[in-house]
PDB file of N, CA and C in Angstrom:
ATOM      1  N   MET A   1       5.057 -95.743 -87.564  1.00  0.00           N
ATOM      2  CA  MET A   1       5.730 -95.300 -86.626  1.00  0.00           C
ATOM      3  C   MET A   1       6.911 -96.613 -86.563  1.00  0.00           C
ATOM      4  N   VAL A   2       6.528 -97.730 -86.514  1.00  0.00           N
ATOM      5  CA  VAL A   2       7.381 -98.958 -86.345  1.00  0.00           C
ATOM      6  C   VAL A   2       8.445 -98.759 -87.438  1.00  0.00           C
ATOM      7  N   LEU A   3       7.837 -98.464 -88.619  1.00  0.00           N
ATOM      8  CA  LEU A   3       8.849 -98.275 -90.031  1.00  0.00           C
ATOM      9  C   LEU A   3       9.893 -97.292 -89.663  1.00  0.00           C
ATOM     10  N   ALA A   4       9.370 -96.076 -89.048  1.00  0.00           N
ATOM     11  CA  ALA A   4      10.460 -95.180 -88.912  1.00  0.00           C
ATOM     12  C   ALA A   4      11.444 -95.352 -87.937  1.00  0.00           C
ATOM     13  N   ILE A   5      10.932 -96.345 -86.979  1.00  0.00           N
ATOM     14  CA  ILE A   5      11.988 -96.830 -85.819  1.00  0.00           C
ATOM     15  C   ILE A   5      13.039 -97.625 -86.173  1.00  0.00           C
ATOM     16  N   LEU A   6      12.435 -98.519 -86.934  1.00  0.00           N
ATOM     17  CA  LEU A   6      13.301 -99.567 -87.762  1.00  0.00           C
ATOM     18  C   LEU A   6      14.447 -99.102 -88.776  1.00  0.00           C
ATOM     19  N   LEU A   7      13.826 -98.186 -89.653  1.00  0.00           N
ATOM     20  CA  LEU A   7      14.560 -97.229 -90.457  1.00  0.00           C
ATOM     21  C   LEU A   7      15.858 -96.423 -89.662  1.00  0.00           C
ATOM     22  N   GLY A   8      15.448 -95.978 -88.431  1.00  0.00           N
ATOM     23  CA  GLY A   8      16.192 -95.072 -87.731  1.00  0.00           C
ATOM     24  C   GLY A   8      17.296 -95.867 -87.166  1.00  0.00           C
ATOM     25  N   ILE A   9      16.891 -97.137 -86.799  1.00  0.00           N
ATOM     26  CA  ILE A   9      18.008 -98.161 -86.199  1.00  0.00           C
ATOM     27  C   ILE A   9      18.946 -98.430 -87.309  1.00  0.00           C
ATOM     28  N   LEU A  10      18.332 -98.621 -88.393  1.00  0.00           N
ATOM     29  CA  LEU A  10      19.237 -98.898 -89.509  1.00  0.00           C
ATOM     30  C   LEU A  10      20.359 -97.762 -89.929  1.00  0.00           C
ATOM     31  N   ALA A  11      19.635 -96.654 -89.739  1.00  0.00           N
ATOM     32  CA  ALA A  11      20.647 -95.708 -90.467  1.00  0.00           C
ATOM     33  C   ALA A  11      21.482 -95.269 -89.318  1.00  0.00           C
ATOM     34  N   GLY A  12      21.257 -95.518 -87.989  1.00  0.00           N
ATOM     35  CA  GLY A  12      22.305 -95.222 -86.824  1.00  0.00           C
ATOM     36  C   GLY A  12      23.336 -96.020 -87.046  1.00  0.00           C
ATOM     37  N   LEU A  13      23.087 -97.632 -87.281  1.00  0.00           N
ATOM     38  CA  LEU A  13      24.103 -98.673 -87.629  1.00  0.00           C
ATOM     39  C   LEU A  13      24.922 -98.158 -88.853  1.00  0.00           C
ATOM     40  N   VAL A  14      24.497 -97.892 -89.752  1.00  0.00           N
ATOM     41  CA  VAL A  14      25.114 -97.341 -91.014  1.00  0.00           C
ATOM     42  C   VAL A  14      25.824 -96.059 -90.620  1.00  0.00           C
ATOM     43  N   GLY A  15      25.609 -95.461 -89.958  1.00  0.00           N
ATOM     44  CA  GLY A  15      26.204 -94.060 -89.231  1.00  0.00           C
ATOM     45  C   GLY A  15      27.587 -94.399 -88.292  1.00  0.00           C
ATOM     46  N   PHE A  16      27.559 -95.584 -88.124  1.00  0.00           N
ATOM     47  CA  PHE A  16      28.538 -95.779 -86.992  1.00  0.00           C
ATOM     48  C   PHE A  16      29.699 -96.691 -87.914  1.00  0.00           C
ATOM     49  N   VAL A  17      29.546 -97.054 -89.203  1.00  0.00           N
ATOM     50  CA  VAL A  17      30.554 -97.549 -89.894  1.00  0.00           C
ATOM     51  C   VAL A  17      31.643 -96.801 -90.334  1.00  0.00           C
ATOM     52  N   PRO A  18      31.459 -95.426 -90.621  1.00  0.00           N
ATOM     53  CA  PRO A  18      32.557 -94.403 -90.867  1.00  0.00           C
ATOM     54  C   PRO A  18      33.441 -94.412 -89.459  1.00  0.00           C
ATOM     55  N   LEU A  19      33.084 -94.606 -88.345  1.00  0.00           N
ATOM     56  CA  LEU A  19      33.815 -94.202 -87.000  1.00  0.00           C
ATOM     57  C   LEU A  19      34.653 -95.478 -86.906  1.00  0.00           C
ATOM     58  N   VAL A  20      33.946 -96.812 -87.316  1.00  0.00           N
ATOM     59  CA  VAL A  20      34.930 -97.989 -86.988  1.00  0.00           C
ATOM     60  C   VAL A  20      36.131 -97.992 -88.200  1.00  0.00           C
ATOM     61  N   LEU A  21      35.514 -97.543 -89.558  1.00  0.00           N
ATOM     62  CA  LEU A  21      36.812 -97.672 -90.590  1.00  0.00           C
ATOM     63  C   LEU A  21      37.795 -96.432 -89.989  1.00  0.00           C
ATOM     64  N   ALA A  22      37.561 -95.456 -89.495  1.00  0.00           N
ATOM     65  CA  ALA A  22      38.521 -94.555 -89.020  1.00  0.00           C
ATOM     66  C   ALA A  22      39.240 -95.060 -87.921  1.00  0.00           C
ATOM     67  N   LEU A  23      38.717 -95.848 -87.066  1.00  0.00           N
ATOM     68  CA  LEU A  23      39.586 -96.482 -85.813  1.00  0.00           C
ATOM     69  C   LEU A  23      40.298 -97.444 -86.483  1.00  0.00           C
ATOM     70  N   ARG A  24      40.287 -97.929 -87.267  1.00  0.00           N
ATOM     71  CA  ARG A  24      40.772 -99.291 -87.980  1.00  0.00           C
ATOM     72  C   ARG A  24      42.023 -98.489 -88.960  1.00  0.00           C
ATOM     73  N   LEU A  25      41.758 -97.521 -89.407  1.00  0.00           N
ATOM     74  CA  LEU A  25      42.686 -96.908 -90.265  1.00  0.00           C
ATOM     75  C   LEU A  25      43.795 -96.215 -89.478  1.00  0.00           C
ATOM     76  N   THR A  26      43.583 -95.576 -88.042  1.00  0.00           N
ATOM     77  CA  THR A  26      44.505 -95.204 -87.423  1.00  0.00           C
ATOM     78  C   THR A  26      45.327 -96.235 -86.889  1.00  0.00           C
ATOM     79  N   LYS A  27      44.950 -97.241 -86.441  1.00  0.00           N
ATOM     80  CA  LYS A  27      45.932 -98.539 -85.977  1.00  0.00           C
ATOM     81  C   LYS A  27      46.654 -98.901 -87.024  1.00  0.00           C
ATOM     82  N   ARG A  28      46.762 -98.551 -88.341  1.00  0.00           N
ATOM     83  CA  ARG A  28      47.772 -98.836 -89.391  1.00  0.00           C
ATOM     84  C   ARG A  28      48.402 -97.736 -89.770  1.00  0.00           C
ATOM     85  N   THR A  29      48.096 -96.518 -89.360  1.00  0.00           N
ATOM     86  CA  THR A  29      49.096 -95.128 -89.386  1.00  0.00           C
ATOM     87  C   THR A  29      49.978 -95.228 -88.815  1.00  0.00           C
ATOM     88  N   VAL A  30      51.244 -95.227 -89.274  1.00  0.00           N
ATOM     89  CA  VAL A  30      52.638 -95.251 -88.731  1.00  0.00           C
ATOM     90  C   VAL A  30      53.284 -94.167 -88.886  1.00  0.00           C
ATOM     91  N   HIS A  31      52.990 -93.365 -89.876  1.00  0.00           N
ATOM     92  CA  HIS A  31      53.871 -92.204 -90.161  1.00  0.00           C
ATOM     93  C   HIS A  31      52.861 -90.991 -89.501  1.00  0.00           C
ATOM     94  N   GLY A  32      53.432 -89.815 -89.429  1.00  0.00           N
ATOM     95  CA  GLY A  32      52.591 -88.791 -88.902  1.00  0.00           C
ATOM     96  C   GLY A  32      52.317 -88.658 -87.300  1.00  0.00           C
ATOM     97  N   GLY A  33      52.284 -89.672 -86.765  1.00  0.00           N
ATOM     98  CA  GLY A  33      52.430 -89.907 -85.173  1.00  0.00           C
ATOM     99  C   GLY A  33      50.710 -89.509 -84.795  1.00  0.00           C
ATOM    100  N   THR A  34      50.653 -88.580 -83.763  1.00  0.00           N
ATOM    101  CA  THR A  34      49.352 -88.469 -83.260  1.00  0.00           C
ATOM    102  C   THR A  34      48.560 -87.644 -83.958  1.00  0.00           C
ATOM    103  N   ALA A  35      49.212 -86.312 -84.969  1.00  0.00           N
ATOM    104  CA  ALA A  35      48.020 -85.613 -85.501  1.00  0.00           C
ATOM    105  C   ALA A  35      47.597 -86.232 -86.601  1.00  0.00           C
ATOM    106  N   ALA A  36      48.263 -87.294 -87.494  1.00  0.00           N
ATOM    107  CA  ALA A  36      47.564 -87.974 -88.591  1.00  0.00           C
ATOM    108  C   ALA A  36      46.481 -88.881 -88.041  1.00  0.00           C
ATOM    109  N   SER A  37      46.884 -89.395 -86.834  1.00  0.00           N
ATOM    110  CA  SER A  37      45.720 -90.365 -86.310  1.00  0.00           C
ATOM    111  C   SER A  37      44.422 -89.457 -86.191  1.00  0.00           C
ATOM    112  N   MET A  38      44.735 -88.354 -85.145  1.00  0.00           N
ATOM    113  CA  MET A  38      43.499 -87.473 -84.968  1.00  0.00           C
ATOM    114  C   MET A  38      42.881 -86.960 -86.164  1.00  0.00           C
ATOM    115  N   ILE A  39      43.677 -86.485 -87.154  1.00  0.00           N
ATOM    116  CA  ILE A  39      42.766 -85.824 -88.592  1.00  0.00           C
ATOM    117  C   ILE A  39      42.021 -87.174 -89.059  1.00  0.00           C
ATOM    118  N   VAL A  40      42.309 -88.635 -89.103  1.00  0.00           N
ATOM    119  CA  VAL A  40      41.642 -89.734 -89.544  1.00  0.00           C
ATOM    120  C   VAL A  40      40.556 -89.701 -88.812  1.00  0.00           C
ATOM    121  N   LEU A  41      40.436 -89.540 -87.303  1.00  0.00           N
ATOM    122  CA  LEU A  41      39.584 -90.044 -86.250  1.00  0.00           C
ATOM    123  C   LEU A  41      38.417 -88.606 -86.903  1.00  0.00           C
ATOM    124  N   LEU A  42      38.815 -87.308 -86.952  1.00  0.00           N
ATOM    125  CA  LEU A  42      38.036 -86.388 -87.148  1.00  0.00           C
ATOM    126  C   LEU A  42      37.371 -86.671 -88.383  1.00  0.00           C
ATOM    127  N   LEU A  43      37.847 -86.692 -89.618  1.00  0.00           N
ATOM    128  CA  LEU A  43      37.265 -87.378 -90.822  1.00  0.00           C
ATOM    129  C   LEU A  43      36.326 -87.775 -90.675  1.00  0.00           C
ATOM    130  N   GLY A  44      36.690 -89.492 -89.817  1.00  0.00           N
ATOM    131  CA  GLY A  44      35.538 -90.217 -89.719  1.00  0.00           C
ATOM    132  C   GLY A  44      34.296 -89.955 -88.987  1.00  0.00           C
ATOM    133  N   LEU A  45      34.544 -88.965 -87.813  1.00  0.00           N
ATOM    134  CA  LEU A  45      33.500 -88.597 -87.182  1.00  0.00           C
ATOM    135  C   LEU A  45      32.789 -87.141 -88.058  1.00  0.00           C
ATOM    136  N   ALA A  46      33.481 -86.658 -89.008  1.00  0.00           N
ATOM    137  CA  ALA A  46      32.383 -85.794 -89.847  1.00  0.00           C
ATOM    138  C   ALA A  46      31.442 -86.616 -90.694  1.00  0.00           C
ATOM    139  N   VAL A  47      32.407 -87.465 -91.364  1.00  0.00           N
ATOM    140  CA  VAL A  47      31.716 -88.327 -92.346  1.00  0.00           C
ATOM    141  C   VAL A  47      30.505 -89.072 -91.756  1.00  0.00           C
ATOM    142  N   SER A  48      30.449 -89.449 -90.643  1.00  0.00           N
ATOM    143  CA  SER A  48      29.392 -90.117 -89.777  1.00  0.00           C
ATOM    144  C   SER A  48      28.386 -89.227 -89.326  1.00  0.00           C
ATOM    145  N   PHE A  49      28.694 -87.996 -88.995  1.00  0.00           N
ATOM    146  CA  PHE A  49      27.570 -86.913 -88.913  1.00  0.00           C
ATOM    147  C   PHE A  49      26.907 -86.556 -89.986  1.00  0.00           C
ATOM    148  N   ALA A  50      27.707 -86.789 -91.091  1.00  0.00           N
ATOM    149  CA  ALA A  50      26.825 -85.969 -92.205  1.00  0.00           C
ATOM    150  C   ALA A  50      26.101 -87.128 -92.716  1.00  0.00           C
ATOM    151  N   ALA A  51      26.446 -88.126 -92.769  1.00  0.00           N
ATOM    152  CA  ALA A  51      25.355 -89.388 -93.100  1.00  0.00           C
ATOM    153  C   ALA A  51      24.236 -89.455 -92.437  1.00  0.00           C
ATOM    154  N   LEU A  52      24.402 -89.079 -90.859  1.00  0.00           N
ATOM    155  CA  LEU A  52      23.428 -89.082 -90.135  1.00  0.00           C
ATOM    156  C   LEU A  52      22.604 -88.080 -90.197  1.00  0.00           C
ATOM    157  N   PHE A  53      22.933 -86.894 -90.626  1.00  0.00           N
ATOM    158  CA  PHE A  53      22.267 -85.563 -90.924  1.00  0.00           C
ATOM    159  C   PHE A  53      21.582 -85.722 -92.458  1.00  0.00           C
ATOM    160  N   ALA A  54      22.283 -86.582 -93.383  1.00  0.00           N
ATOM    161  CA  ALA A  54      21.548 -86.745 -94.495  1.00  0.00           C
ATOM    162  C   ALA A  54      20.407 -87.756 -94.532  1.00  0.00           C
ATOM    163  N   PHE A  55      20.586 -88.825 -93.694  1.00  0.00           N
ATOM    164  CA  PHE A  55      19.421 -89.685 -93.265  1.00  0.00           C
ATOM    165  C   PHE A  55      18.053 -89.132 -92.980  1.00  0.00           C
ATOM    166  N   ALA A  56      18.673 -88.321 -91.820  1.00  0.00           N
ATOM    167  CA  ALA A  56      17.631 -87.624 -91.225  1.00  0.00           C
ATOM    168  C   ALA A  56      16.675 -86.482 -91.930  1.00  0.00           C
ATOM    169  N   ALA A  57      17.415 -85.964 -92.730  1.00  0.00           N
ATOM    170  CA  ALA A  57      17.004 -84.631 -93.720  1.00  0.00           C
ATOM    171  C   ALA A  57      16.006 -85.235 -94.662  1.00  0.00           C
ATOM    172  N   LEU A  58      16.318 -86.936 -95.162  1.00  0.00           N
ATOM    173  CA  LEU A  58      16.021 -87.176 -96.262  1.00  0.00           C
ATOM    174  C   LEU A  58      14.459 -87.935 -95.623  1.00  0.00           C
ATOM    175  N   PHE A  59      14.699 -88.201 -94.388  1.00  0.00           N
ATOM    176  CA  PHE A  59      13.215 -89.001 -93.605  1.00  0.00           C
ATOM    177  C   PHE A  59      12.451 -87.808 -93.503  1.00  0.00           C
ATOM    178  N   PHE A  60      12.914 -86.775 -93.133  1.00  0.00           N
ATOM    179  CA  PHE A  60      12.067 -85.541 -92.783  1.00  0.00           C
ATOM    180  C   PHE A  60      11.134 -85.077 -93.927  1.00  0.00           C
ATOM    181  N   GLY A  61      11.957 -85.362 -95.174  1.00  0.00           N
ATOM    182  CA  GLY A  61      11.408 -84.726 -96.350  1.00  0.00           C
ATOM    183  C   GLY A  61      10.178 -85.950 -96.772  1.00  0.00           C
ATOM    184  N   PHE A  62      10.355 -86.952 -96.538  1.00  0.00           N
ATOM    185  CA  PHE A  62       9.414 -88.115 -96.850  1.00  0.00           C
ATOM    186  C   PHE A  62       8.157 -88.304 -95.777  1.00  0.00           C
ATOM    187  N   ASP A  63       8.282 -88.263 -94.544  1.00  0.00           N
ATOM    188  CA  ASP A  63       7.489 -88.387 -93.523  1.00  0.00           C
ATOM    189  C   ASP A  63       7.698 -87.365 -92.353  1.00  0.00           C
ATOM    190  N   HIS A  64       7.138 -86.370 -92.480  1.00  0.00           N
ATOM    191  CA  HIS A  64       7.677 -85.386 -91.353  1.00  0.00           C
ATOM    192  C   HIS A  64       6.848 -85.759 -89.846  1.00  0.00           C
ATOM    193  N   ASP A  65       5.847 -86.424 -90.026  1.00  0.00           N
ATOM    194  CA  ASP A  65       5.392 -86.728 -88.874  1.00  0.00           C
ATOM    195  C   ASP A  65       6.109 -87.901 -87.836  1.00  0.00           C
ATOM    196  N   ASN A  66       6.773 -88.573 -88.467  1.00  0.00           N
ATOM    197  CA  ASN A  66       7.390 -89.320 -87.560  1.00  0.00           C
ATOM    198  C   ASN A  66       8.823 -89.446 -87.777  1.00  0.00           C
ATOM    199  N   GLY A  67       9.304 -87.974 -88.129  1.00  0.00           N
ATOM    200  CA  GLY A  67      10.352 -87.680 -87.992  1.00  0.00           C
ATOM    201  C   GLY A  67      11.408 -87.897 -86.857  1.00  0.00           C
ATOM    202  N   ILE A  68      10.897 -87.396 -85.588  1.00  0.00           N
ATOM    203  CA  ILE A  68      11.193 -87.302 -84.380  1.00  0.00           C
ATOM    204  C   ILE A  68      11.710 -88.841 -83.769  1.00  0.00           C
ATOM    205  N   ALA A  69      10.645 -89.859 -84.105  1.00  0.00           N
ATOM    206  CA  ALA A  69      10.887 -91.177 -84.136  1.00  0.00           C
ATOM    207  C   ALA A  69      11.924 -91.540 -84.719  1.00  0.00           C
ATOM    208  N   PHE A  70      12.170 -91.374 -85.955  1.00  0.00           N
ATOM    209  CA  PHE A  70      13.254 -91.833 -86.466  1.00  0.00           C
ATOM    210  C   PHE A  70      14.782 -91.417 -86.055  1.00  0.00           C
ATOM    211  N   LEU A  71      14.484 -90.012 -85.581  1.00  0.00           N
ATOM    212  CA  LEU A  71      15.778 -89.075 -85.145  1.00  0.00           C
ATOM    213  C   LEU A  71      16.129 -89.748 -83.968  1.00  0.00           C
ATOM    214  N   LEU A  72      15.169 -90.251 -82.935  1.00  0.00           N
ATOM    215  CA  LEU A  72      15.696 -90.718 -81.547  1.00  0.00           C
ATOM    216  C   LEU A  72      16.444 -92.048 -82.077  1.00  0.00           C
ATOM    217  N   ALA A  73      15.497 -93.001 -82.641  1.00  0.00           N
ATOM    218  CA  ALA A  73      16.012 -94.300 -83.083  1.00  0.00           C
ATOM    219  C   ALA A  73      17.512 -94.174 -83.773  1.00  0.00           C
ATOM    220  N   GLU A  74      17.530 -93.184 -84.458  1.00  0.00           N
ATOM    221  CA  GLU A  74      19.046 -93.213 -85.023  1.00  0.00           C
ATOM    222  C   GLU A  74      20.244 -92.865 -84.030  1.00  0.00           C
ATOM    223  N   VAL A  75      19.726 -91.974 -83.304  1.00  0.00           N
ATOM    224  CA  VAL A  75      21.021 -91.615 -82.174  1.00  0.00           C
ATOM    225  C   VAL A  75      20.976 -92.457 -81.295  1.00  0.00           C
ATOM    226  N   VAL A  76      20.069 -93.371 -80.786  1.00  0.00           N
ATOM    227  CA  VAL A  76      19.917 -94.444 -79.842  1.00  0.00           C
ATOM    228  C   VAL A  76      20.774 -95.460 -80.360  1.00  0.00           C
ATOM    229  N   ALA A  77      20.616 -95.873 -81.636  1.00  0.00           N
ATOM    230  CA  ALA A  77      21.304 -96.982 -82.333  1.00  0.00           C
ATOM    231  C   ALA A  77      22.625 -96.591 -82.352  1.00  0.00           C
ATOM    232  N   LEU A  78      23.256 -95.277 -83.077  1.00  0.00           N
ATOM    233  CA  LEU A  78      24.658 -95.005 -82.913  1.00  0.00           C
ATOM    234  C   LEU A  78      25.297 -95.004 -81.607  1.00  0.00           C
ATOM    235  N   SER A  79      24.481 -94.677 -80.628  1.00  0.00           N
ATOM    236  CA  SER A  79      25.152 -94.776 -79.104  1.00  0.00           C
ATOM    237  C   SER A  79      25.236 -96.178 -78.821  1.00  0.00           C
ATOM    238  N   ALA A  80      24.379 -96.980 -78.930  1.00  0.00           N
ATOM    239  CA  ALA A  80      24.366 -98.425 -78.325  1.00  0.00           C
ATOM    240  C   ALA A  80      25.384 -99.405 -79.344  1.00  0.00           C
ATOM    241  N   ALA A  81      25.460 -98.825 -80.303  1.00  0.00           N
ATOM    242  CA  ALA A  81      26.666 -99.497 -81.190  1.00  0.00           C
ATOM    243  C   ALA A  81      27.955 -99.089 -80.889  1.00  0.00           C
ATOM    244  N   ALA A  82      28.117 -97.580 -80.393  1.00  0.00           N
ATOM    245  CA  ALA A  82      29.564 -97.461 -79.834  1.00  0.00           C
ATOM    246  C   ALA A  82      29.789 -97.974 -78.677  1.00  0.00           C
ATOM    247  N   VAL A  83      28.706 -97.898 -77.768  1.00  0.00           N
ATOM    248  CA  VAL A  83      28.971 -98.627 -76.249  1.00  0.00           C
ATOM    249  C   VAL A  83      29.228-100.219 -76.608  1.00  0.00           C
ATOM    250  N   GLY A  84      28.358-100.764 -77.396  1.00  0.00           N
ATOM    251  CA  GLY A  84      28.777-102.095 -77.596  1.00  0.00           C
ATOM    252  C   GLY A  84      29.796-102.460 -78.184  1.00  0.00           C
ATOM    253  N   PHE A  85      30.547-101.820 -79.516  1.00  0.00           N
ATOM    254  CA  PHE A  85      31.761-101.734 -79.676  1.00  0.00           C
ATOM    255  C   PHE A  85      32.807-101.747 -78.820  1.00  0.00           C
ATOM    256  N   ALA A  86      32.704-100.485 -78.077  1.00  0.00           N
ATOM    257  CA  ALA A  86      33.816-100.498 -76.845  1.00  0.00           C
ATOM    258  C   ALA A  86      33.934-101.571 -75.933  1.00  0.00           C
ATOM    259  N   LEU A  87      32.809-101.906 -75.673  1.00  0.00           N
ATOM    260  CA  LEU A  87      32.742-103.274 -74.519  1.00  0.00           C
ATOM    261  C   LEU A  87      33.364-104.537 -75.419  1.00  0.00           C
ATOM    262  N   TRP A  88      33.038-104.753 -76.439  1.00  0.00           N
ATOM    263  CA  TRP A  88      33.783-105.824 -77.064  1.00  0.00           C
ATOM    264  C   TRP A  88      35.055-105.817 -77.308  1.00  0.00           C
ATOM    265  N   GLN A  89      35.508-104.627 -77.611  1.00  0.00           N
ATOM    266  CA  GLN A  89      36.953-104.178 -77.535  1.00  0.00           C
ATOM    267  C   GLN A  89      37.584-104.616 -76.380  1.00  0.00           C
ATOM    268  N   MET A  90      37.077-104.240 -75.324  1.00  0.00           N
ATOM    269  CA  MET A  90      37.612-104.450 -74.061  1.00  0.00           C
ATOM    270  C   MET A  90      37.748-105.924 -73.481  1.00  0.00           C
ATOM    271  N   LEU A  91      36.447-106.637 -73.929  1.00  0.00           N
ATOM    272  CA  LEU A  91      36.341-107.884 -73.367  1.00  0.00           C
ATOM    273  C   LEU A  91      37.195-108.955 -74.566  1.00  0.00           C
ATOM    274  N   ARG A  92      37.524-108.370 -75.715  1.00  0.00           N
ATOM    275  CA  ARG A  92      38.381-109.213 -76.426  1.00  0.00           C
ATOM    276  C   ARG A  92      39.905-109.297 -75.931  1.00  0.00           C
ATOM    277  N   ARG A  93      40.371-108.346 -75.368  1.00  0.00           N
ATOM    278  CA  ARG A  93      41.508-108.399 -74.769  1.00  0.00           C
ATOM    279  C   ARG A  93      41.632-108.929 -73.465  1.00  0.00           C
TER     280      ARG A  93
END
């Protein structure tokens, strides 16, 4: 179960990367206004959820018994990364 939790944390952190990349792309977008920024953010969110779903499906295929522990660790890691990133951004300014 410990391995499932560690892999879930890793998958959650990897799932957060597309969100950060999309946010950085929106800061560079000068053409298109708000709609272009929202499309980039929504695509980043879709890629992030697709990655999380793919990691969960792969893990459930290999180890069904520890799948819930993996899934919970994945969700908690993604949420903690998002909160930590937001706090870091606020404290930097």
